[in-house]
Amino acid sequence: MKRKVRIFWIVFLSAFGSFLLVIIFCMMGIFGKLPSLKELENPSILQSSEVYATDGTLMGKFYRERGNRSNANYRDISPHVIHALVATEDERFYNHSGIDVKSTMRAVFLFGKEGGGSTITQQLAKALLAQGSRNRAWRVIEKFKEYIVAIRLERNFTKEEIISLYLNAVPYGDNVYGIKMAARTFFQKEPDRLNAVEAAVLVGMLKGNYIYNPRVHYKASFDRKNIVIGQMEKNKYITAAEASKFKTAPIVLNYKKLDENTGYAPYFREVLRNEVDEALKGLTRSDGEPYNIYDDGLKIYTTINPKMQQYAEEAQAQQMPILQRALNNQRNIKTGSVWKTHENVLEAAMKNSDRWKNLKQDGLTDAQIKKNFQQKVNMKIFAWNAKRETDTVMTPMDSIKYHRQMVQSAFMVMDPVTGEVRAWVGGINFKTWKLDHANLRTKRQVGSTIKPLLYTQAMEERGLTPESMVEDVQQSFGKDQLVPATGKTCTGRTVTMASALAWSRNCATAYIMKQVGAAQFANFMERLNIPTKLEPYPSIALGSSDLSLFEMMWGYSIFGGQGFSTKPNFIVRVEDRNGNVIKRFDYGANRKEAVSEVTAYKMTKMMEGPVTKGTAAGLMQALGAKEMAGKTGTTNDNSDFWFIGFTPQLLAGVWVGCDDRFIRIENNSFYGGTAARPIWQSFFKKVFDDKTLGIDRNAEFIKPADLENEINNADMMRIIDEPQPVDEEWGNSADDYSLDTSYRIPAESKPPADDEKKDGTNIKKDGNNNNKKDTTKKTPKIGQAPPPDEKKEKKGIFRKIFGKKENEDQQ
């Protein structure tokens, strides 16, 4: 008997000693570092960074795998969720100190047949430690670490704080983490609005977030929901009658997952990501680690106005199908001859595609892959419809051609004085094309939009005025340098400088360049802070250089900005997850006086010519604006269309063109005033009509105090002569070209699945993203507004997508 007692104590003490040894080793960090007390008091759960607009609207998020979460406070979580969690996961939660001995012993002796023994606190510890090894021996070690952390959590947090930490940390499937994101993703609700059934569904998913995911396994999720309801009844959180009702209730999902393609201004958010990363370099968290935009739950406040962003995208979507139809109607597009001398472009695009890379990994030869690219398959392609996509059958090579033949566009809106960007549209569809055509690095030939900057220097440094007479004749700059290259469009007349600008006279502009000097103009552009260095060739006067829309907006800021060049800016401040300001952005240093206020005002008045009588004739009248200025631009062979214009309160610029410059609209009725200007016009009509934005039609440009001779509209119109043929950028005026209301394509931006104001209140929206109900005609075939007498459709993939009438004339 004594021997048996001795053996018992030896086994017991050995086990107990081993237990203590493992605990000591865990606490020493031999099996992995445990979080310190300070880290437990400020747990660093991965949390997505959130982007906010000027009015507090959530625009989107930056996150990585396991990081798509937004934390919710205990008071912001529905009691149904808390009751369901406690009843299902830890019935004695309020009675233990982190470890439920009874449950633990039951799990040990029954080998987990009646459930595990982990408390909510232990499960939180597991989430914080990112544990869950499948190796049983190592999992035992992990359990000990969880016991230690659970006890520490209980000693440093209230029960309510532990519940909120747990619900914010755990995964709910579909790469959704935290109760806030789960409620928004599966039910489009804030967590405090969840009812008992919805709470039971989400809590039920914690046992297996894929197996019990209602989106993919409805029956399993329904059954699991009823188990949770039963536990809530058992623990007297609901009555038997309520339980019976909830068990028969169906799961009504309203599923919408947030990703990089959803939310407001997706192109802008990509630019913002890089800007924030750069701005936070050298700044560190309290633990000395650098900030991470994906993990640290930053709050990024921007200058974007959600309504202006929506109006900008709607204006683009209204015009682009018209331009696409014109391009698709060309013979070289119909026959594919546009690609005859550009097979290298297709070859490069093919080899850069995911399909090529995947087939290469599968061991196929180049010849086999090329053959694969000629075989028709089912696919989704971009189309100008409400969803911006359609199902079709085509070869992968035809898909490459199709998407490269899409006409692209960029649109930016900013405050001309402060430089604050209000809207940013970098392309026609972020999901399909990631290239941002509005940013600093994407440059295109600017055409005649550069002329106002040359004229400004001529006024500032050479003493020219709007009334100065200039010669509209071909100019020689020596060594056989003739500008323009051909003098066919020169009238040989002497005209006022105001007329030369209004009618975009190339020859007269070359004359002005001769007065200024090519090197001097290149230096002037540098003084405006334009990053791209222009080569001092005389042809830059006509816009032969490549500049970005971002840079052109920067340059044009001198007009509405009373002579100051202001870099476009878009970040107000960045806060950490606790609301502490990490960095506040002061853009005062980005403003630089470039010309006198008087010169800027005179140029502004002179730029009213193009929007009243010149290449954008009737624009100011059509919008009913008291004062407005702008300039069109068109490059050689219609590769690029531009319009940049401004009112006293807003500056906006539009670029239109194809990514491959050899693909262009050959219809001569299109130029800057008919291709790009309609987008600008449609946007400003919406902005003027929306009184909540405070953009006034009757606003006037500020007159400088030292202006000697006041310039009024009548005087400016008097010195602009009657219409003359306008070099390369002239066509029939189309005052109402953008106002075709026979169809509507919504903005690309959609509110994120978790759309809310920063103060936590939901944004009230109607069914059309805050728009008035659409009462226009039913959307016709994809991408166009066909005439009412359409009788037959042309066969072929482009006709199927755009529904173009076979015998319809080009417009």
Tab-separated table of N, CA and C in Angstrom, residues 89 92 167 194 255 357 368 483 517 525 560 611 649 667 670 719 733:
chain	number	residue	atom	x	y	z
A	89	GLU	N	-20.718	30.175	-26.258
A	89	GLU	CA	-19.285	29.945	-26.127
A	89	GLU	C	-18.793	29.845	-24.686
A	92	ARG	N	-20.469	30.436	-18.261
A	92	ARG	CA	-20.046	30.954	-16.952
A	92	ARG	C	-19.040	32.096	-17.094
A	167	LEU	N	-14.890	39.998	-30.004
A	167	LEU	CA	-15.729	40.139	-31.196
A	167	LEU	C	-15.034	40.929	-32.303
A	194	LEU	N	-28.235	44.704	-35.204
A	194	LEU	CA	-28.486	43.283	-35.482
A	194	LEU	C	-29.608	42.749	-34.598
A	255	TYR	N	-25.827	40.624	-48.625
A	255	TYR	CA	-24.375	40.444	-48.680
A	255	TYR	C	-23.721	41.402	-49.668
A	357	LYS	N	0.988	33.663	-68.287
A	357	LYS	CA	1.850	33.249	-67.177
A	357	LYS	C	1.381	31.925	-66.576
A	368	GLN	N	2.003	26.576	-78.235
A	368	GLN	CA	0.753	26.052	-77.696
A	368	GLN	C	-0.073	27.167	-77.024
A	483	VAL	N	7.181	76.842	-87.590
A	483	VAL	CA	6.090	76.546	-86.661
A	483	VAL	C	4.896	77.404	-87.039
A	517	GLY	N	10.251	83.472	-76.578
A	517	GLY	CA	11.447	82.639	-76.638
A	517	GLY	C	11.186	81.266	-76.061
A	525	MET	N	7.685	77.595	-67.275
A	525	MET	CA	6.972	76.408	-66.824
A	525	MET	C	7.642	75.825	-65.586
A	560	GLY	N	-7.214	81.046	-61.400
A	560	GLY	CA	-8.179	81.182	-60.313
A	560	GLY	C	-7.522	81.459	-58.977
A	611	VAL	N	-14.865	80.032	-74.205
A	611	VAL	CA	-16.103	79.416	-73.705
A	611	VAL	C	-17.343	80.231	-74.055
A	649	GLN	N	-14.803	79.368	-58.210
A	649	GLN	CA	-14.735	78.450	-57.073
A	649	GLN	C	-14.135	77.082	-57.391
A	667	ASN	N	-13.028	60.772	-86.796
A	667	ASN	CA	-14.139	61.651	-87.159
A	667	ASN	C	-13.777	63.095	-86.809
A	670	PHE	N	-14.991	65.557	-83.933
A	670	PHE	CA	-14.538	65.481	-82.549
A	670	PHE	C	-13.223	66.236	-82.389
A	719	ILE	N	-13.147	92.678	-78.728
A	719	ILE	CA	-11.810	92.529	-79.315
A	719	ILE	C	-11.568	91.128	-79.872
A	733	SER	N	-19.873	73.346	-83.430
A	733	SER	CA	-20.148	73.549	-82.010
A	733	SER	C	-21.234	72.578	-81.566
